[in-house]
Amino acid sequence: MPGVLNRDDLIRSDGHFYNCPSCGQRVDQRDLRQVFYHEEPGHEPLEPEPEPEQEPEPEREATILKFTRSSK
């Protein structure tokens, strides 16, 4: 049985961020790399990670299914 998300506050990600008191950069608390980096006193703002390159999806052939109703 699939679950259903019924709390709007879980969809918004505002509660996952805080401003670092040392450098002022926004920190995503779900990313431990960011959290541990910003725990070090006197640090510079963290450089963002480059986005991973994604391979283009191969073109797919369309499949058309025909359904017929049987009369009973």
PDB file of N, CA and C in Angstrom:
ATOM      1  N   MET A   1       0.850  -1.162   0.000  1.00  0.00           N
ATOM      2  CA  MET A   1       0.000   0.000   0.000  1.00  0.00           C
ATOM      3  C   MET A   1       0.902   1.233   0.000  1.00  0.00           C
ATOM      4  N   PRO A   2       0.749   2.112  -0.991  1.00  0.00           N
ATOM      5  CA  PRO A   2       1.580   3.315  -1.029  1.00  0.00           C
ATOM      6  C   PRO A   2       1.186   4.297   0.064  1.00  0.00           C
ATOM      7  N   GLY A   3       2.177   5.008   0.579  1.00  0.00           N
ATOM      8  CA  GLY A   3       1.916   6.016   1.598  1.00  0.00           C
ATOM      9  C   GLY A   3       1.469   7.321   0.978  1.00  0.00           C
ATOM     10  N   VAL A   4       0.866   8.160   1.776  1.00  0.00           N
ATOM     11  CA  VAL A   4       0.391   9.455   1.316  1.00  0.00           C
ATOM     12  C   VAL A   4       0.974  10.522   2.228  1.00  0.00           C
ATOM     13  N   LEU A   5       1.607  11.533   1.629  1.00  0.00           N
ATOM     14  CA  LEU A   5       2.153  12.644   2.392  1.00  0.00           C
ATOM     15  C   LEU A   5       1.038  13.647   2.634  1.00  0.00           C
ATOM     16  N   ASN A   6       0.676  13.863   3.873  1.00  0.00           N
ATOM     17  CA  ASN A   6      -0.439  14.763   4.161  1.00  0.00           C
ATOM     18  C   ASN A   6      -0.035  15.960   5.000  1.00  0.00           C
ATOM     19  N   ARG A   7       1.253  16.224   5.091  1.00  0.00           N
ATOM     20  CA  ARG A   7       1.707  17.386   5.862  1.00  0.00           C
ATOM     21  C   ARG A   7       2.455  18.328   4.935  1.00  0.00           C
ATOM     22  N   ASP A   8       1.912  19.529   4.727  1.00  0.00           N
ATOM     23  CA  ASP A   8       2.532  20.506   3.844  1.00  0.00           C
ATOM     24  C   ASP A   8       3.897  20.945   4.343  1.00  0.00           C
ATOM     25  N   ASP A   9       4.104  20.946   5.660  1.00  0.00           N
ATOM     26  CA  ASP A   9       5.377  21.428   6.192  1.00  0.00           C
ATOM     27  C   ASP A   9       6.528  20.490   5.821  1.00  0.00           C
ATOM     28  N   LEU A  10       6.249  19.256   5.469  1.00  0.00           N
ATOM     29  CA  LEU A  10       7.313  18.347   5.060  1.00  0.00           C
ATOM     30  C   LEU A  10       7.727  18.587   3.619  1.00  0.00           C
ATOM     31  N   ILE A  11       6.875  19.206   2.840  1.00  0.00           N
ATOM     32  CA  ILE A  11       7.191  19.475   1.443  1.00  0.00           C
ATOM     33  C   ILE A  11       8.133  20.669   1.341  1.00  0.00           C
ATOM     34  N   ARG A  12       7.895  21.691   2.125  1.00  0.00           N
ATOM     35  CA  ARG A  12       8.745  22.884   2.090  1.00  0.00           C
ATOM     36  C   ARG A  12      10.097  22.581   2.711  1.00  0.00           C
ATOM     37  N   SER A  13      11.160  23.125   2.131  1.00  0.00           N
ATOM     38  CA  SER A  13      12.498  22.837   2.645  1.00  0.00           C
ATOM     39  C   SER A  13      13.067  23.983   3.469  1.00  0.00           C
ATOM     40  N   ASP A  14      12.266  25.015   3.754  1.00  0.00           N
ATOM     41  CA  ASP A  14      12.772  26.168   4.501  1.00  0.00           C
ATOM     42  C   ASP A  14      13.347  25.770   5.850  1.00  0.00           C
ATOM     43  N   GLY A  15      12.766  24.812   6.517  1.00  0.00           N
ATOM     44  CA  GLY A  15      13.211  24.413   7.843  1.00  0.00           C
ATOM     45  C   GLY A  15      14.523  23.654   7.845  1.00  0.00           C
ATOM     46  N   HIS A  16      15.057  23.336   6.677  1.00  0.00           N
ATOM     47  CA  HIS A  16      16.299  22.578   6.593  1.00  0.00           C
ATOM     48  C   HIS A  16      17.529  23.476   6.456  1.00  0.00           C
ATOM     49  N   PHE A  17      17.327  24.785   6.393  1.00  0.00           N
ATOM     50  CA  PHE A  17      18.435  25.705   6.158  1.00  0.00           C
ATOM     51  C   PHE A  17      18.629  26.652   7.334  1.00  0.00           C
ATOM     52  N   TYR A  18      19.879  27.043   7.542  1.00  0.00           N
ATOM     53  CA  TYR A  18      20.188  28.103   8.501  1.00  0.00           C
ATOM     54  C   TYR A  18      21.356  28.901   7.941  1.00  0.00           C
ATOM     55  N   ASN A  19      21.524  30.119   8.421  1.00  0.00           N
ATOM     56  CA  ASN A  19      22.653  30.945   7.996  1.00  0.00           C
ATOM     57  C   ASN A  19      23.815  30.703   8.941  1.00  0.00           C
ATOM     58  N   CYS A  20      24.977  30.393   8.379  1.00  0.00           N
ATOM     59  CA  CYS A  20      26.175  30.150   9.180  1.00  0.00           C
ATOM     60  C   CYS A  20      26.562  31.444   9.904  1.00  0.00           C
ATOM     61  N   PRO A  21      26.762  31.401  11.225  1.00  0.00           N
ATOM     62  CA  PRO A  21      27.130  32.618  11.953  1.00  0.00           C
ATOM     63  C   PRO A  21      28.531  33.112  11.612  1.00  0.00           C
ATOM     64  N   SER A  22      29.391  32.254  11.086  1.00  0.00           N
ATOM     65  CA  SER A  22      30.766  32.641  10.780  1.00  0.00           C
ATOM     66  C   SER A  22      30.892  33.308   9.412  1.00  0.00           C
ATOM     67  N   CYS A  23      30.293  32.692   8.371  1.00  0.00           N
ATOM     68  CA  CYS A  23      30.473  33.229   7.017  1.00  0.00           C
ATOM     69  C   CYS A  23      29.180  33.746   6.397  1.00  0.00           C
ATOM     70  N   GLY A  24      28.022  33.473   7.020  1.00  0.00           N
ATOM     71  CA  GLY A  24      26.749  33.971   6.521  1.00  0.00           C
ATOM     72  C   GLY A  24      26.119  33.141   5.418  1.00  0.00           C
ATOM     73  N   GLN A  25      26.787  32.086   4.981  1.00  0.00           N
ATOM     74  CA  GLN A  25      26.251  31.260   3.903  1.00  0.00           C
ATOM     75  C   GLN A  25      25.092  30.399   4.413  1.00  0.00           C
ATOM     76  N   ARG A  26      24.103  30.163   3.536  1.00  0.00           N
ATOM     77  CA  ARG A  26      22.997  29.271   3.908  1.00  0.00           C
ATOM     78  C   ARG A  26      23.500  27.839   3.892  1.00  0.00           C
ATOM     79  N   VAL A  27      23.147  27.092   4.938  1.00  0.00           N
ATOM     80  CA  VAL A  27      23.611  25.715   5.107  1.00  0.00           C
ATOM     81  C   VAL A  27      22.401  24.790   5.085  1.00  0.00           C
ATOM     82  N   ASP A  28      22.480  23.767   4.250  1.00  0.00           N
ATOM     83  CA  ASP A  28      21.429  22.749   4.181  1.00  0.00           C
ATOM     84  C   ASP A  28      21.760  21.684   5.214  1.00  0.00           C
ATOM     85  N   GLN A  29      20.944  21.583   6.254  1.00  0.00           N
ATOM     86  CA  GLN A  29      21.222  20.648   7.346  1.00  0.00           C
ATOM     87  C   GLN A  29      21.072  19.191   6.924  1.00  0.00           C
ATOM     88  N   ARG A  30      20.507  18.929   5.750  1.00  0.00           N
ATOM     89  CA  ARG A  30      20.391  17.558   5.255  1.00  0.00           C
ATOM     90  C   ARG A  30      21.693  17.093   4.616  1.00  0.00           C
ATOM     91  N   ASP A  31      22.633  18.010   4.367  1.00  0.00           N
ATOM     92  CA  ASP A  31      23.913  17.691   3.735  1.00  0.00           C
ATOM     93  C   ASP A  31      25.005  17.770   4.803  1.00  0.00           C
ATOM     94  N   LEU A  32      25.456  16.610   5.287  1.00  0.00           N
ATOM     95  CA  LEU A  32      26.447  16.602   6.372  1.00  0.00           C
ATOM     96  C   LEU A  32      27.764  17.234   5.964  1.00  0.00           C
ATOM     97  N   ARG A  33      28.113  17.192   4.689  1.00  0.00           N
ATOM     98  CA  ARG A  33      29.336  17.848   4.225  1.00  0.00           C
ATOM     99  C   ARG A  33      29.271  19.339   4.539  1.00  0.00           C
ATOM    100  N   GLN A  34      28.139  19.958   4.267  1.00  0.00           N
ATOM    101  CA  GLN A  34      27.974  21.378   4.558  1.00  0.00           C
ATOM    102  C   GLN A  34      27.985  21.639   6.060  1.00  0.00           C
ATOM    103  N   VAL A  35      27.278  20.807   6.811  1.00  0.00           N
ATOM    104  CA  VAL A  35      27.173  21.014   8.261  1.00  0.00           C
ATOM    105  C   VAL A  35      28.546  20.935   8.915  1.00  0.00           C
ATOM    106  N   PHE A  36      29.318  19.875   8.615  1.00  0.00           N
ATOM    107  CA  PHE A  36      30.642  19.717   9.228  1.00  0.00           C
ATOM    108  C   PHE A  36      31.602  20.818   8.789  1.00  0.00           C
ATOM    109  N   TYR A  37      31.531  21.236   7.531  1.00  0.00           N
ATOM    110  CA  TYR A  37      32.405  22.300   7.045  1.00  0.00           C
ATOM    111  C   TYR A  37      32.149  23.590   7.821  1.00  0.00           C
ATOM    112  N   HIS A  38      30.894  23.914   8.051  1.00  0.00           N
ATOM    113  CA  HIS A  38      30.548  25.178   8.709  1.00  0.00           C
ATOM    114  C   HIS A  38      30.729  25.132  10.225  1.00  0.00           C
ATOM    115  N   GLU A  39      31.078  23.987  10.787  1.00  0.00           N
ATOM    116  CA  GLU A  39      31.389  23.891  12.216  1.00  0.00           C
ATOM    117  C   GLU A  39      32.802  24.384  12.520  1.00  0.00           C
ATOM    118  N   GLU A  40      33.666  24.441  11.515  1.00  0.00           N
ATOM    119  CA  GLU A  40      35.058  24.875  11.695  1.00  0.00           C
ATOM    120  C   GLU A  40      35.096  26.397  11.845  1.00  0.00           C
ATOM    121  N   PRO A  41      35.668  26.921  12.944  1.00  0.00           N
ATOM    122  CA  PRO A  41      35.715  28.378  13.130  1.00  0.00           C
ATOM    123  C   PRO A  41      36.609  29.057  12.084  1.00  0.00           C
ATOM    124  N   GLY A  42      36.204  30.234  11.642  1.00  0.00           N
ATOM    125  CA  GLY A  42      37.012  31.049  10.743  1.00  0.00           C
ATOM    126  C   GLY A  42      37.083  30.544   9.316  1.00  0.00           C
ATOM    127  N   HIS A  43      36.130  29.781   8.871  1.00  0.00           N
ATOM    128  CA  HIS A  43      36.158  29.226   7.513  1.00  0.00           C
ATOM    129  C   HIS A  43      35.628  30.229   6.499  1.00  0.00           C
ATOM    130  N   GLU A  44      35.951  29.989   5.242  1.00  0.00           N
ATOM    131  CA  GLU A  44      35.421  30.763   4.123  1.00  0.00           C
ATOM    132  C   GLU A  44      34.116  30.099   3.671  1.00  0.00           C
ATOM    133  N   PRO A  45      33.277  30.811   2.907  1.00  0.00           N
ATOM    134  CA  PRO A  45      32.079  30.159   2.366  1.00  0.00           C
ATOM    135  C   PRO A  45      32.462  28.950   1.507  1.00  0.00           C
ATOM    136  N   LEU A  46      31.652  27.947   1.570  1.00  0.00           N
ATOM    137  CA  LEU A  46      31.892  26.703   0.854  1.00  0.00           C
ATOM    138  C   LEU A  46      31.564  26.878  -0.620  1.00  0.00           C
ATOM    139  N   GLU A  47      32.473  26.405  -1.480  1.00  0.00           N
ATOM    140  CA  GLU A  47      32.222  26.451  -2.919  1.00  0.00           C
ATOM    141  C   GLU A  47      31.151  25.420  -3.252  1.00  0.00           C
ATOM    142  N   PRO A  48      30.188  25.774  -4.077  1.00  0.00           N
ATOM    143  CA  PRO A  48      29.158  24.790  -4.434  1.00  0.00           C
ATOM    144  C   PRO A  48      29.753  23.664  -5.273  1.00  0.00           C
ATOM    145  N   GLU A  49      29.208  22.466  -5.103  1.00  0.00           N
ATOM    146  CA  GLU A  49      29.661  21.335  -5.899  1.00  0.00           C
ATOM    147  C   GLU A  49      29.131  21.487  -7.316  1.00  0.00           C
ATOM    148  N   PRO A  50      29.937  21.117  -8.300  1.00  0.00           N
ATOM    149  CA  PRO A  50      29.419  21.181  -9.669  1.00  0.00           C
ATOM    150  C   PRO A  50      28.315  20.143  -9.863  1.00  0.00           C
ATOM    151  N   GLU A  51      27.347  20.510 -10.662  1.00  0.00           N
ATOM    152  CA  GLU A  51      26.249  19.587 -10.950  1.00  0.00           C
ATOM    153  C   GLU A  51      26.790  18.418 -11.765  1.00  0.00           C
ATOM    154  N   PRO A  52      26.407  17.196 -11.415  1.00  0.00           N
ATOM    155  CA  PRO A  52      26.876  16.057 -12.206  1.00  0.00           C
ATOM    156  C   PRO A  52      26.271  16.097 -13.603  1.00  0.00           C
ATOM    157  N   GLU A  53      27.101  15.725 -14.577  1.00  0.00           N
ATOM    158  CA  GLU A  53      26.609  15.710 -15.950  1.00  0.00           C
ATOM    159  C   GLU A  53      25.696  14.513 -16.129  1.00  0.00           C
ATOM    160  N   GLN A  54      24.584  14.758 -16.746  1.00  0.00           N
ATOM    161  CA  GLN A  54      23.636  13.679 -16.984  1.00  0.00           C
ATOM    162  C   GLN A  54      23.645  13.328 -18.460  1.00  0.00           C
ATOM    163  N   GLU A  55      23.675  12.027 -18.715  1.00  0.00           N
ATOM    164  CA  GLU A  55      23.616  11.583 -20.094  1.00  0.00           C
ATOM    165  C   GLU A  55      22.197  11.781 -20.600  1.00  0.00           C
ATOM    166  N   PRO A  56      22.073  12.206 -21.857  1.00  0.00           N
ATOM    167  CA  PRO A  56      20.715  12.370 -22.379  1.00  0.00           C
ATOM    168  C   PRO A  56      20.013  11.018 -22.466  1.00  0.00           C
ATOM    169  N   GLU A  57      18.730  11.036 -22.188  1.00  0.00           N
ATOM    170  CA  GLU A  57      17.970   9.794 -22.248  1.00  0.00           C
ATOM    171  C   GLU A  57      17.825   9.364 -23.697  1.00  0.00           C
ATOM    172  N   PRO A  58      17.968   8.069 -23.942  1.00  0.00           N
ATOM    173  CA  PRO A  58      17.793   7.606 -25.326  1.00  0.00           C
ATOM    174  C   PRO A  58      16.340   7.783 -25.759  1.00  0.00           C
ATOM    175  N   GLU A  59      16.178   8.062 -27.044  1.00  0.00           N
ATOM    176  CA  GLU A  59      14.816   8.219 -27.549  1.00  0.00           C
ATOM    177  C   GLU A  59      14.127   6.871 -27.522  1.00  0.00           C
ATOM    178  N   ARG A  60      12.894   6.895 -27.126  1.00  0.00           N
ATOM    179  CA  ARG A  60      12.141   5.653 -27.023  1.00  0.00           C
ATOM    180  C   ARG A  60      11.091   5.596 -28.126  1.00  0.00           C
ATOM    181  N   GLU A  61      10.866   4.397 -28.560  1.00  0.00           N
ATOM    182  CA  GLU A  61       9.834   4.193 -29.561  1.00  0.00           C
ATOM    183  C   GLU A  61       8.481   4.163 -28.859  1.00  0.00           C
ATOM    184  N   ALA A  62       7.526   4.852 -29.422  1.00  0.00           N
ATOM    185  CA  ALA A  62       6.198   4.891 -28.818  1.00  0.00           C
ATOM    186  C   ALA A  62       5.511   3.544 -28.988  1.00  0.00           C
ATOM    187  N   THR A  63       4.852   3.110 -27.961  1.00  0.00           N
ATOM    188  CA  THR A  63       4.086   1.873 -28.014  1.00  0.00           C
ATOM    189  C   THR A  63       2.608   2.220 -27.923  1.00  0.00           C
ATOM    190  N   ILE A  64       1.860   1.756 -28.892  1.00  0.00           N
ATOM    191  CA  ILE A  64       0.427   2.020 -28.896  1.00  0.00           C
ATOM    192  C   ILE A  64      -0.282   0.696 -28.655  1.00  0.00           C
ATOM    193  N   LEU A  65      -1.092   0.661 -27.643  1.00  0.00           N
ATOM    194  CA  LEU A  65      -1.846  -0.542 -27.315  1.00  0.00           C
ATOM    195  C   LEU A  65      -3.294  -0.338 -27.722  1.00  0.00           C
ATOM    196  N   LYS A  66      -3.845  -1.337 -28.368  1.00  0.00           N
ATOM    197  CA  LYS A  66      -5.253  -1.275 -28.757  1.00  0.00           C
ATOM    198  C   LYS A  66      -6.036  -2.207 -27.860  1.00  0.00           C
ATOM    199  N   PHE A  67      -7.095  -1.709 -27.290  1.00  0.00           N
ATOM    200  CA  PHE A  67      -7.967  -2.513 -26.453  1.00  0.00           C
ATOM    201  C   PHE A  67      -9.331  -2.605 -27.137  1.00  0.00           C
ATOM    202  N   THR A  68      -9.854  -3.788 -27.144  1.00  0.00           N
ATOM    203  CA  THR A  68     -11.203  -3.962 -27.683  1.00  0.00           C
ATOM    204  C   THR A  68     -12.077  -4.553 -26.594  1.00  0.00           C
ATOM    205  N   ARG A  69     -13.305  -4.134 -26.582  1.00  0.00           N
ATOM    206  CA  ARG A  69     -14.253  -4.642 -25.605  1.00  0.00           C
ATOM    207  C   ARG A  69     -14.938  -5.875 -26.167  1.00  0.00           C
ATOM    208  N   SER A  70     -14.963  -6.876 -25.351  1.00  0.00           N
ATOM    209  CA  SER A  70     -15.702  -8.060 -25.788  1.00  0.00           C
ATOM    210  C   SER A  70     -17.135  -7.931 -25.305  1.00  0.00           C
ATOM    211  N   SER A  71     -18.053  -8.340 -26.129  1.00  0.00           N
ATOM    212  CA  SER A  71     -19.461  -8.242 -25.728  1.00  0.00           C
ATOM    213  C   SER A  71     -19.891  -9.557 -25.100  1.00  0.00           C
ATOM    214  N   LYS A  72     -20.475  -9.469 -23.955  1.00  0.00           N
ATOM    215  CA  LYS A  72     -20.947 -10.663 -23.241  1.00  0.00           C
ATOM    216  C   LYS A  72     -22.411 -10.576 -23.007  1.00  0.00           C
TER     217      LYS A  72
END
